[in-house]
PDB file of C-alpha atoms in Angstrom:
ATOM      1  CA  UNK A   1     -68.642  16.439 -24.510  1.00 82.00           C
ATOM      2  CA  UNK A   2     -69.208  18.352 -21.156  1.00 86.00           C
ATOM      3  CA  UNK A   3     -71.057  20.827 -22.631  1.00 92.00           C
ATOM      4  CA  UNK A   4     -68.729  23.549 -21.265  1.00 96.00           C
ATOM      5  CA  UNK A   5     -66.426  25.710 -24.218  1.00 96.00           C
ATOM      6  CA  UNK A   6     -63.452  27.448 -23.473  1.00 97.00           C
ATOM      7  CA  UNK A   7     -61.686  29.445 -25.759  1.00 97.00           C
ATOM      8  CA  UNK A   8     -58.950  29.579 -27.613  1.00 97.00           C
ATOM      9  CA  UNK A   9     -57.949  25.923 -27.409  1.00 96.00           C
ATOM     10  CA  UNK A  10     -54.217  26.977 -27.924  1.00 96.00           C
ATOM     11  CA  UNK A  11     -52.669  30.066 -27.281  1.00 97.00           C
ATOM     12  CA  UNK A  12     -48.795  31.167 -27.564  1.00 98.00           C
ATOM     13  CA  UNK A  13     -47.631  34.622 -26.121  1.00 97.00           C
ATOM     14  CA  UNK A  14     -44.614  36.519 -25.211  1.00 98.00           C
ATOM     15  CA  UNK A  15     -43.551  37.316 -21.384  1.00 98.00           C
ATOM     16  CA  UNK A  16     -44.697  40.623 -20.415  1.00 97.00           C
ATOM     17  CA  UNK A  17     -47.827  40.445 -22.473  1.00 98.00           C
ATOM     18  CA  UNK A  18     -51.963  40.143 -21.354  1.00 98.00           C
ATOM     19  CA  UNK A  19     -54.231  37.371 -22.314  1.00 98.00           C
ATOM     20  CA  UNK A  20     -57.603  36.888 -21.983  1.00 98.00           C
ATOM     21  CA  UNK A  21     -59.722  33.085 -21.622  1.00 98.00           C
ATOM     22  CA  UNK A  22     -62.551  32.686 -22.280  1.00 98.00           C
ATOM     23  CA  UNK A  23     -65.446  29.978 -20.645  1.00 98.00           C
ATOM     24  CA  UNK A  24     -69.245  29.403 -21.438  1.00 98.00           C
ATOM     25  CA  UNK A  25     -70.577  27.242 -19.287  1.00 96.00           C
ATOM     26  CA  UNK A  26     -73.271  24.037 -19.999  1.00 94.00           C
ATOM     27  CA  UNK A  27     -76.597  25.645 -20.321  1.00 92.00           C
ATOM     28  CA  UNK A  28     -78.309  26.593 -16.615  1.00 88.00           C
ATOM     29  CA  UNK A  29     -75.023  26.265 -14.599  1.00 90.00           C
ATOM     30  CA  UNK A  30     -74.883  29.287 -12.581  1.00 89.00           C
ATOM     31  CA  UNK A  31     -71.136  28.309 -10.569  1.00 89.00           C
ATOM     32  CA  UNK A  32     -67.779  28.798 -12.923  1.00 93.00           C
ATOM     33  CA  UNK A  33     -64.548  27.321 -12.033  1.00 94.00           C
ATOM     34  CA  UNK A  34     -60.882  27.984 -13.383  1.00 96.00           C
ATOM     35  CA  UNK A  35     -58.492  25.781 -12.167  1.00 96.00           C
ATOM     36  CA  UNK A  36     -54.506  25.791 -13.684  1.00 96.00           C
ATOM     37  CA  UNK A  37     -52.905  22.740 -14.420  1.00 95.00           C
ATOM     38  CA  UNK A  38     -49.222  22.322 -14.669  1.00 92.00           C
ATOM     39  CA  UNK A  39     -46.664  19.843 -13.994  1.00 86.00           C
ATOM     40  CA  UNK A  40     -45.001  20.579 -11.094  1.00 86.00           C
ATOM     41  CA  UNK A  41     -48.049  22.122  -9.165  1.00 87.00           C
ATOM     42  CA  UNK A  42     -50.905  19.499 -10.486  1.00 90.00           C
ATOM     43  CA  UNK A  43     -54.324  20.932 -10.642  1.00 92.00           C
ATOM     44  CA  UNK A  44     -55.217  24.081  -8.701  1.00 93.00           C
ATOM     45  CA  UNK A  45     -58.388  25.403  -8.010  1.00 92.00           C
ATOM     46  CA  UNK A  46     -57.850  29.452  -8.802  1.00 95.00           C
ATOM     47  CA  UNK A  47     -61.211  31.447  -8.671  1.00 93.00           C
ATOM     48  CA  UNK A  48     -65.052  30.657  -8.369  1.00 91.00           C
ATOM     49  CA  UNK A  49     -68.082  32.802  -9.460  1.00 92.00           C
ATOM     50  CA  UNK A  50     -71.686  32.136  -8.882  1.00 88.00           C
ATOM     51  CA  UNK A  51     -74.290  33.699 -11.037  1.00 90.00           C
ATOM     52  CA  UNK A  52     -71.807  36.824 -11.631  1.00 93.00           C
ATOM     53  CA  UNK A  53     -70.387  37.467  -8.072  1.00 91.00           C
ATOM     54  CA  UNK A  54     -66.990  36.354  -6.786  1.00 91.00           C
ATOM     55  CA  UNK A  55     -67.881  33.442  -4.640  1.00 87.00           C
ATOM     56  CA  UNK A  56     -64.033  31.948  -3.464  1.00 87.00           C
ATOM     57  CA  UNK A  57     -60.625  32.489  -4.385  1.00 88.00           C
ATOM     58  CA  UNK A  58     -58.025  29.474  -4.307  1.00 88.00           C
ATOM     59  CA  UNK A  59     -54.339  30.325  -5.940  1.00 84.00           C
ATOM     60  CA  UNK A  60     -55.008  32.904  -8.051  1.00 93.00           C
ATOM     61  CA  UNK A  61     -51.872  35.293  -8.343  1.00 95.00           C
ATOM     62  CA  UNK A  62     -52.962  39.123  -8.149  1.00 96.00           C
ATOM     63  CA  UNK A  63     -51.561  39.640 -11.927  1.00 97.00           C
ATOM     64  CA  UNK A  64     -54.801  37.173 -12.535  1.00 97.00           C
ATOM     65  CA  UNK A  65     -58.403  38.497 -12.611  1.00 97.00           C
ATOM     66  CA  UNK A  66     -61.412  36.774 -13.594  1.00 97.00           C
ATOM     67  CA  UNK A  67     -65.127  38.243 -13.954  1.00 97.00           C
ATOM     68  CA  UNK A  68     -68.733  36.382 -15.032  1.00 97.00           C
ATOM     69  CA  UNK A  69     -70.611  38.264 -17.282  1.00 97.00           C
ATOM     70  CA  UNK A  70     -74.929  38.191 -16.996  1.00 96.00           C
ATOM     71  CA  UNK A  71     -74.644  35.775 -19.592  1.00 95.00           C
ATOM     72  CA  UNK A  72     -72.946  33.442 -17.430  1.00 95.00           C
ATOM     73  CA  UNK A  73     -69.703  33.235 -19.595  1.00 97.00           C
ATOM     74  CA  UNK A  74     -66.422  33.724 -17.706  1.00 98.00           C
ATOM     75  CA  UNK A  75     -63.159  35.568 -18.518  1.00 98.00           C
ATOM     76  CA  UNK A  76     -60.062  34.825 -16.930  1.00 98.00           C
ATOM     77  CA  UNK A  77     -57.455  37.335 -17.297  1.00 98.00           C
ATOM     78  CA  UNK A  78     -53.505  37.186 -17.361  1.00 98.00           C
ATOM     79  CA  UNK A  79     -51.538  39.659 -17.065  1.00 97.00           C
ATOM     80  CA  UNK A  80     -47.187  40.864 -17.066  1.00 97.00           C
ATOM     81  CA  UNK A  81     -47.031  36.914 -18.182  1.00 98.00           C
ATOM     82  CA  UNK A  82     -44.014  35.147 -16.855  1.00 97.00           C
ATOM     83  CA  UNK A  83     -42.809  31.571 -18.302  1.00 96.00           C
ATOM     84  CA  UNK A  84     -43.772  29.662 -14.994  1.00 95.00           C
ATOM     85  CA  UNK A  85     -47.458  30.890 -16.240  1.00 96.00           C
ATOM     86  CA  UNK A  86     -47.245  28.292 -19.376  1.00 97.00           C
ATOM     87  CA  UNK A  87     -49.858  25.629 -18.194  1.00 96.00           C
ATOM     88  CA  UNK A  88     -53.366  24.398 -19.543  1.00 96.00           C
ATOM     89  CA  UNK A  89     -55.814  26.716 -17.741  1.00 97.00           C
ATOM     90  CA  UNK A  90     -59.494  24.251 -17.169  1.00 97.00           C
ATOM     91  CA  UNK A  91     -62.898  26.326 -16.930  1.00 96.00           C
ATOM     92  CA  UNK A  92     -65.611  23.939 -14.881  1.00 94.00           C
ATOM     93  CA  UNK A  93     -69.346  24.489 -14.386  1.00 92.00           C
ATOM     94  CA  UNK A  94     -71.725  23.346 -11.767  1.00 88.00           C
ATOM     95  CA  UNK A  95     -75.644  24.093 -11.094  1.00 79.00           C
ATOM     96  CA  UNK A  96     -74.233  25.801  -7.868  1.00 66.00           C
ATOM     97  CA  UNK A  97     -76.264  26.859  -5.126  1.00 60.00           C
ATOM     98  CA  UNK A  98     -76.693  30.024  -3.629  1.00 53.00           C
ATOM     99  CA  UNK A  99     -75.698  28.232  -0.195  1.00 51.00           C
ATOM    100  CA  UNK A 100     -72.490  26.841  -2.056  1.00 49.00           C
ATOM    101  CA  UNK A 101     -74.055  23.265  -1.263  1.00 55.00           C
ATOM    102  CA  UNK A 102     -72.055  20.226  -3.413  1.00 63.00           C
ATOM    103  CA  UNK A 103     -72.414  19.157  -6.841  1.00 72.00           C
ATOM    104  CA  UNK A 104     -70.630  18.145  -9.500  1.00 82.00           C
ATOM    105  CA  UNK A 105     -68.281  20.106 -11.873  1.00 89.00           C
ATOM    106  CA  UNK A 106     -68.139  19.510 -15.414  1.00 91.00           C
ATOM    107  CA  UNK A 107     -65.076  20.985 -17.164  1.00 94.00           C
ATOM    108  CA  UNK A 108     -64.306  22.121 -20.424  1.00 95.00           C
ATOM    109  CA  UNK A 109     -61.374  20.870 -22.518  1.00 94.00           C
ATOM    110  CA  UNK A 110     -58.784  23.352 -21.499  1.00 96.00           C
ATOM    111  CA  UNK A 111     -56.594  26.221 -23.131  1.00 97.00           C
ATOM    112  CA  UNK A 112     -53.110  25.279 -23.067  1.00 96.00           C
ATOM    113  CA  UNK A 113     -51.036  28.736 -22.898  1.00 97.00           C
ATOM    114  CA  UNK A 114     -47.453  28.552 -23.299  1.00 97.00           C
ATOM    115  CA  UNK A 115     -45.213  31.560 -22.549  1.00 97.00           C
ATOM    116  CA  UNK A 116     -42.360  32.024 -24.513  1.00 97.00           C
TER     117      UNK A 116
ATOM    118  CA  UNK B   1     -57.446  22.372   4.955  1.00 79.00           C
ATOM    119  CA  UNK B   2     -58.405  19.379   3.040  1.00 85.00           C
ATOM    120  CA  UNK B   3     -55.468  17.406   0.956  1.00 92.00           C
ATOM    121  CA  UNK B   4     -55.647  14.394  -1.069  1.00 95.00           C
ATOM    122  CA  UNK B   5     -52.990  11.836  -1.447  1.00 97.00           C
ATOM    123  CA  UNK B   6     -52.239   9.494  -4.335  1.00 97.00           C
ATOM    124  CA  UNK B   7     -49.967   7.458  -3.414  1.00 97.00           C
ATOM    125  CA  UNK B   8     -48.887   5.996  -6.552  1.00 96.00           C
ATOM    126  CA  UNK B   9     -47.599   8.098  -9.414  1.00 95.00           C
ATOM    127  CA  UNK B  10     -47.626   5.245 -12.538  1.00 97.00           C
ATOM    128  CA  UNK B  11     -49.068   2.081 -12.714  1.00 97.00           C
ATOM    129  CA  UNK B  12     -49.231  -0.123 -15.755  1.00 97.00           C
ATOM    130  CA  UNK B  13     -52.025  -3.507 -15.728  1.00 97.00           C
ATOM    131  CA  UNK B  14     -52.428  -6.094 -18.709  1.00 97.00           C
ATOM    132  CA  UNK B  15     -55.694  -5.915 -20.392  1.00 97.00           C
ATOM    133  CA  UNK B  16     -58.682  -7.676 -18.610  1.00 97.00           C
ATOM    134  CA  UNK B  17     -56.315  -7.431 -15.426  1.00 97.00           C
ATOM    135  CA  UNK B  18     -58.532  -5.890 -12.024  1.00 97.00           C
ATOM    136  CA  UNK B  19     -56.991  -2.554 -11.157  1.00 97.00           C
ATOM    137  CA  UNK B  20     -57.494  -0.701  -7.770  1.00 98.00           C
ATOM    138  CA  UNK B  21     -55.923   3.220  -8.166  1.00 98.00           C
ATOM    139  CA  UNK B  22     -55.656   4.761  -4.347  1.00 98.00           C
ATOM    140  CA  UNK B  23     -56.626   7.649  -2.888  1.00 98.00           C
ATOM    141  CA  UNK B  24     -56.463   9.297   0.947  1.00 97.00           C
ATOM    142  CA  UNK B  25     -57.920  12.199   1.591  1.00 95.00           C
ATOM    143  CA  UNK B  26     -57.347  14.685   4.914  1.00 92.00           C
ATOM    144  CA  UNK B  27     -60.718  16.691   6.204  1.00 85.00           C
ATOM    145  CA  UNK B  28     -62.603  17.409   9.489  1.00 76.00           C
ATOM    146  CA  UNK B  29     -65.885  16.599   7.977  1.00 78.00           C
ATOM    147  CA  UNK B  30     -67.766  14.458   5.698  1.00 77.00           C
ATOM    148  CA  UNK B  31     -66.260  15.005   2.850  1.00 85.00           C
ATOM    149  CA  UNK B  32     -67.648  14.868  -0.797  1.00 90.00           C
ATOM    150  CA  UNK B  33     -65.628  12.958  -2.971  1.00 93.00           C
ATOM    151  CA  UNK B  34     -64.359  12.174  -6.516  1.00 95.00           C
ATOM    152  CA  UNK B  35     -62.778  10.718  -8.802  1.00 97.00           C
ATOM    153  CA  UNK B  36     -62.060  12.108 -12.053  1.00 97.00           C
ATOM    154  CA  UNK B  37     -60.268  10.769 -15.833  1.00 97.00           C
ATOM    155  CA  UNK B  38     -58.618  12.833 -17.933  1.00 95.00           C
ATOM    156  CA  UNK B  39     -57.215  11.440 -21.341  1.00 92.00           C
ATOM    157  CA  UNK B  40     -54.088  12.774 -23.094  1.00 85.00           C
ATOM    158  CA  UNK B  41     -55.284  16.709 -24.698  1.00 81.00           C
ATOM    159  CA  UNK B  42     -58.183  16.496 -23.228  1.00 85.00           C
ATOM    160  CA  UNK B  43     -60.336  17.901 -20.061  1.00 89.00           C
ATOM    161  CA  UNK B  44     -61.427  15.925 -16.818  1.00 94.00           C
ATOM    162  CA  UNK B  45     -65.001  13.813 -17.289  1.00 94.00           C
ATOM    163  CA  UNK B  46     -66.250  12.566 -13.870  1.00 93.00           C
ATOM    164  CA  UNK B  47     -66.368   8.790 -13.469  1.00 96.00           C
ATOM    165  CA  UNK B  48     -67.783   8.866 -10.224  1.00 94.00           C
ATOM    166  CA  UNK B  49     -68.829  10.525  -6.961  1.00 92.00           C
ATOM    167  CA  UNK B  50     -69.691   9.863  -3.100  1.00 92.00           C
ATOM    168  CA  UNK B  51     -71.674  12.506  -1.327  1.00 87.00           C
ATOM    169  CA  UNK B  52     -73.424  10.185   1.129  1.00 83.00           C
ATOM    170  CA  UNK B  53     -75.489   6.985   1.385  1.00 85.00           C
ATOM    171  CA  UNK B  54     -74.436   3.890   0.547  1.00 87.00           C
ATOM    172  CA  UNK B  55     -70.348   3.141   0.479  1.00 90.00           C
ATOM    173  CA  UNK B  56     -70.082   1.835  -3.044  1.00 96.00           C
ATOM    174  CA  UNK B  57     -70.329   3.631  -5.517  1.00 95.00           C
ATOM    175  CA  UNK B  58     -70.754   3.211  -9.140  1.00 96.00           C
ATOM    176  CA  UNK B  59     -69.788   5.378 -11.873  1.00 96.00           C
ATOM    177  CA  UNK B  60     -69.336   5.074 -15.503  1.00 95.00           C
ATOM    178  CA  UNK B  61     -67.132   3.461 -17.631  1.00 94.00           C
ATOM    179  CA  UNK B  62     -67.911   0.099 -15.036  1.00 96.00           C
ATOM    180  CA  UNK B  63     -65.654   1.590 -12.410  1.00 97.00           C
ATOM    181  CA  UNK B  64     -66.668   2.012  -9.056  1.00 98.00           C
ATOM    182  CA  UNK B  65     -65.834   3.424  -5.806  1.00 98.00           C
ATOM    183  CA  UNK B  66     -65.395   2.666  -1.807  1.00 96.00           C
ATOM    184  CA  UNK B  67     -65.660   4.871   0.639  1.00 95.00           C
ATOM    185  CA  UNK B  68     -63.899   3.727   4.194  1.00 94.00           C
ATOM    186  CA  UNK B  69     -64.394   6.681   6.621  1.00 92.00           C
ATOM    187  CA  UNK B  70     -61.757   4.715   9.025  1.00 92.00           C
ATOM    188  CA  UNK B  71     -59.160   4.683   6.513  1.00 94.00           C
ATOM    189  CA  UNK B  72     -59.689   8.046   5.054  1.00 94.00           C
ATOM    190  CA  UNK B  73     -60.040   6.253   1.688  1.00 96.00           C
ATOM    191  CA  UNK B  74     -61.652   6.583  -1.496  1.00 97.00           C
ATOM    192  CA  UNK B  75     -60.104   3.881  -4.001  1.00 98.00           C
ATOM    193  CA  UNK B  76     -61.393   3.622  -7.110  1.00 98.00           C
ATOM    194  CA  UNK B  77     -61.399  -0.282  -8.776  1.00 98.00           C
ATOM    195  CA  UNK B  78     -62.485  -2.098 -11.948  1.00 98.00           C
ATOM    196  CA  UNK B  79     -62.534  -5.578 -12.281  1.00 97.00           C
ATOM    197  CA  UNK B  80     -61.457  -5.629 -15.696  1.00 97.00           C
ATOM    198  CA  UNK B  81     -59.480  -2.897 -17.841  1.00 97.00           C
ATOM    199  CA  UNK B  82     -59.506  -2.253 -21.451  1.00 96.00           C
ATOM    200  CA  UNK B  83     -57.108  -0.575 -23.312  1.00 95.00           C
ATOM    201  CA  UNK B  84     -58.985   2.598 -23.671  1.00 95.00           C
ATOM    202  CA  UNK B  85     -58.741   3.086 -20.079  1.00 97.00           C
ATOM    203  CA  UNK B  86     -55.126   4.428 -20.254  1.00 97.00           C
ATOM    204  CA  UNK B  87     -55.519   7.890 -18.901  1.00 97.00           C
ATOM    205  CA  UNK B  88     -54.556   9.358 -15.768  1.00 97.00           C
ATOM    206  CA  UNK B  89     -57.099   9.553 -13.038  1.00 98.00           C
ATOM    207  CA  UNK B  90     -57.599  12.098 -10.702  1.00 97.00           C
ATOM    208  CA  UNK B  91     -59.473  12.331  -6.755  1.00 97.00           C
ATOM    209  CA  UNK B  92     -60.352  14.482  -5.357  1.00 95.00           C
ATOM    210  CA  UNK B  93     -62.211  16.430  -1.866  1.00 92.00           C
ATOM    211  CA  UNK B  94     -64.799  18.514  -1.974  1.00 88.00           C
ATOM    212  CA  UNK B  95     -64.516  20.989   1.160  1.00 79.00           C
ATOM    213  CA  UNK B  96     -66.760  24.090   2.269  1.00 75.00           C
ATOM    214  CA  UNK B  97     -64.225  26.936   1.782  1.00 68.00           C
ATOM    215  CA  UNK B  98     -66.751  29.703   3.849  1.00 65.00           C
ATOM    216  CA  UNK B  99     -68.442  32.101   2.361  1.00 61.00           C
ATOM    217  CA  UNK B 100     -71.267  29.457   1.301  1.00 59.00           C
ATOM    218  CA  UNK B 101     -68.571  28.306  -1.095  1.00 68.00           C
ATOM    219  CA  UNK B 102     -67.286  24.829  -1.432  1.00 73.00           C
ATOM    220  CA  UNK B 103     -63.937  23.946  -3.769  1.00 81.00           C
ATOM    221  CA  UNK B 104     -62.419  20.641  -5.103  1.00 88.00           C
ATOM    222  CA  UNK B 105     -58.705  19.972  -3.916  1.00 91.00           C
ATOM    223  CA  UNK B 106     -57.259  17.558  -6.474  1.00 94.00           C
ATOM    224  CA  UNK B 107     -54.828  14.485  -5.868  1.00 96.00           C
ATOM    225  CA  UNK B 108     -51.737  14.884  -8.223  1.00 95.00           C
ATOM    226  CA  UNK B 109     -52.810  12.128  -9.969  1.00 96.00           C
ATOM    227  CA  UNK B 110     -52.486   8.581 -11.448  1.00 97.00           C
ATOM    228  CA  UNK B 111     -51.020   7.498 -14.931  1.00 97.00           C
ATOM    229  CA  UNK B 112     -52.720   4.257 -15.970  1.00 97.00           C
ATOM    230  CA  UNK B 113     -50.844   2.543 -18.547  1.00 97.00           C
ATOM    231  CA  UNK B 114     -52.303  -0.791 -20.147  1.00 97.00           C
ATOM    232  CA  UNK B 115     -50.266  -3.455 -21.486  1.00 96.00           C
ATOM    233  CA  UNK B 116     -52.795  -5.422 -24.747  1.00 90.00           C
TER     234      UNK B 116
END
C-alpha cells in the first residue's frame, strides 16, 4: 500500500458526459501527479500541482482540468468524453519541493474509466 | 526532451533463472532514474532509484540497478526470479521540465512472464 487513494476504483460512462477523479495523497506530500495509462500511448505524465498551485503540464487535453484543494487532495476532471479517453487514469504523490528538486513518486492504484 | 527506450516488449525466464530487463534513456543532463513494477490491476510500486553516488543500485524485492552514463543505460537485473515476479516493469527519466518542476517520462514497458 502506497498510501495514496484514488477514487472511484472503476468507473463506466457514456461519450459526451463529465467525470470527476478523485486523489488523496500519502500524508505530508505536498506534489500530486496524474498520469493516463492506455495501451497504445503507455503511461503519460498529464498535470502536476504542488501544495495547490499548477506546477507543470505534460499531455493533458484542454477538455481535462485538474485542481488541488488546501487539503492536498486532487481532482482531475473530464469532460465531452470520447471513447479514445477509456484508460486507467494513476494519481502519484511526492514530498515535492518548492524548487521542484527530485524525489520519488508513490502512486495510487488507479481508476480505470471506460467510455462507452 | 528526455525519452526512454525499452527495447524489449515480452520476455519470459524459468524460475530461479537471472534476468536482466533493459532500459536507454535520452537527456542532456544527469538524469534521475527509475525503475518501476506494476502487477496486473494494480498501481506502480518503485523497486528502485539512481539519483547519484554510487552506480549500483539496490532496490527491493532483491533487484538492483546499473547505471552506465556511456551507454545511456539503466538495466535493471536479479540473479534469481520467483514466480511472483511476473509483472511488467517500467523505467523511467526524471527531467527538470522549467518552472522549478521536474516530470517522469516512462519507458513503454516490459512484460515479465515466469515459467515454474
Amino acid at each position: 500500500d502506497s498510501g495514496v487513494t484514488q477514487t472511484p476504483k472503476h468507473l463506466i460512462t457514456a461519450t459526451g458526459q463529465r467525470v470527476t477523479l478523485r486523489c488523496s495523497p500519502r500524508s505530508g506530500d505536498l506534489s500530486v501527479y496524474w498520469y493516463q495509462q492506455s495501451l497504445d500511448q503507455g503511461l503519460q505524465f498529464l498535470i502536476q500541482y504542488y501544495n495547490g498551485e499548477e506546477r507543470a503540464k505534460g499531455n493533458i487535453l484542454e477538455r481535462f482540468s485538474a485542481q488541488q484543494f488546501p487539503d492536498l487532495h486532487s481532482e482531475l476532471n473530464l469532460s465531452s468524453l470520447e471513447l479514445g479517453d477509456s484508460a486507467l487514469y494513476f494519481c502519484a504523490s511526492s514530498v515535492g519541493r518548492a524548487s521542484g528538486g527530485p524525489g520519488e513518486q508513490y502512486f495510487g492504484p488507479g481508476t480505470r474509466l471506460t467510455v462507452t | 526532451a528526455q525519452s526512454v527506450t525499452q527495447p524489449d516488449i515480452h520476455i519470459t525466464v524459468s524460475e530461479g533463472a537471472s534476468l536482466e530487463l533493459r532500459c536507454n534513456y535520452s537527456y542532456g543532463a544527469t538524469p534521475y532514474l527509475f525503475w518501476y513494477v506494476q502487477s496486473p490491476g494494480q498501481g506502480l510500486q518503485l523497486l528502485l532509484k539512481y539519483f547519484s553516488g554510487d552506480t549500483l543500485v539496490q532496490g527491493i524485492k532483491g533487484f538492483e540497478a546499473e547505471f552506465k552514463r556511456s551507454q545511456s543505460s539503466f538495466n535493471l537485473r536479479k540473479p534469481s526470479v520467483h514466480w511472483s515476479d511476473a509483472a511488467e516493469y517500467f523505467c523511467a527519466v526524471g527531467a527538470y521540465s522549467g518552472a522549478g518542476s521536474y516530470q517522469l517520462t516512462f519507458g513503454k514497458g516490459t512484460k515479465l512472464s515466469v515459467i515454474p
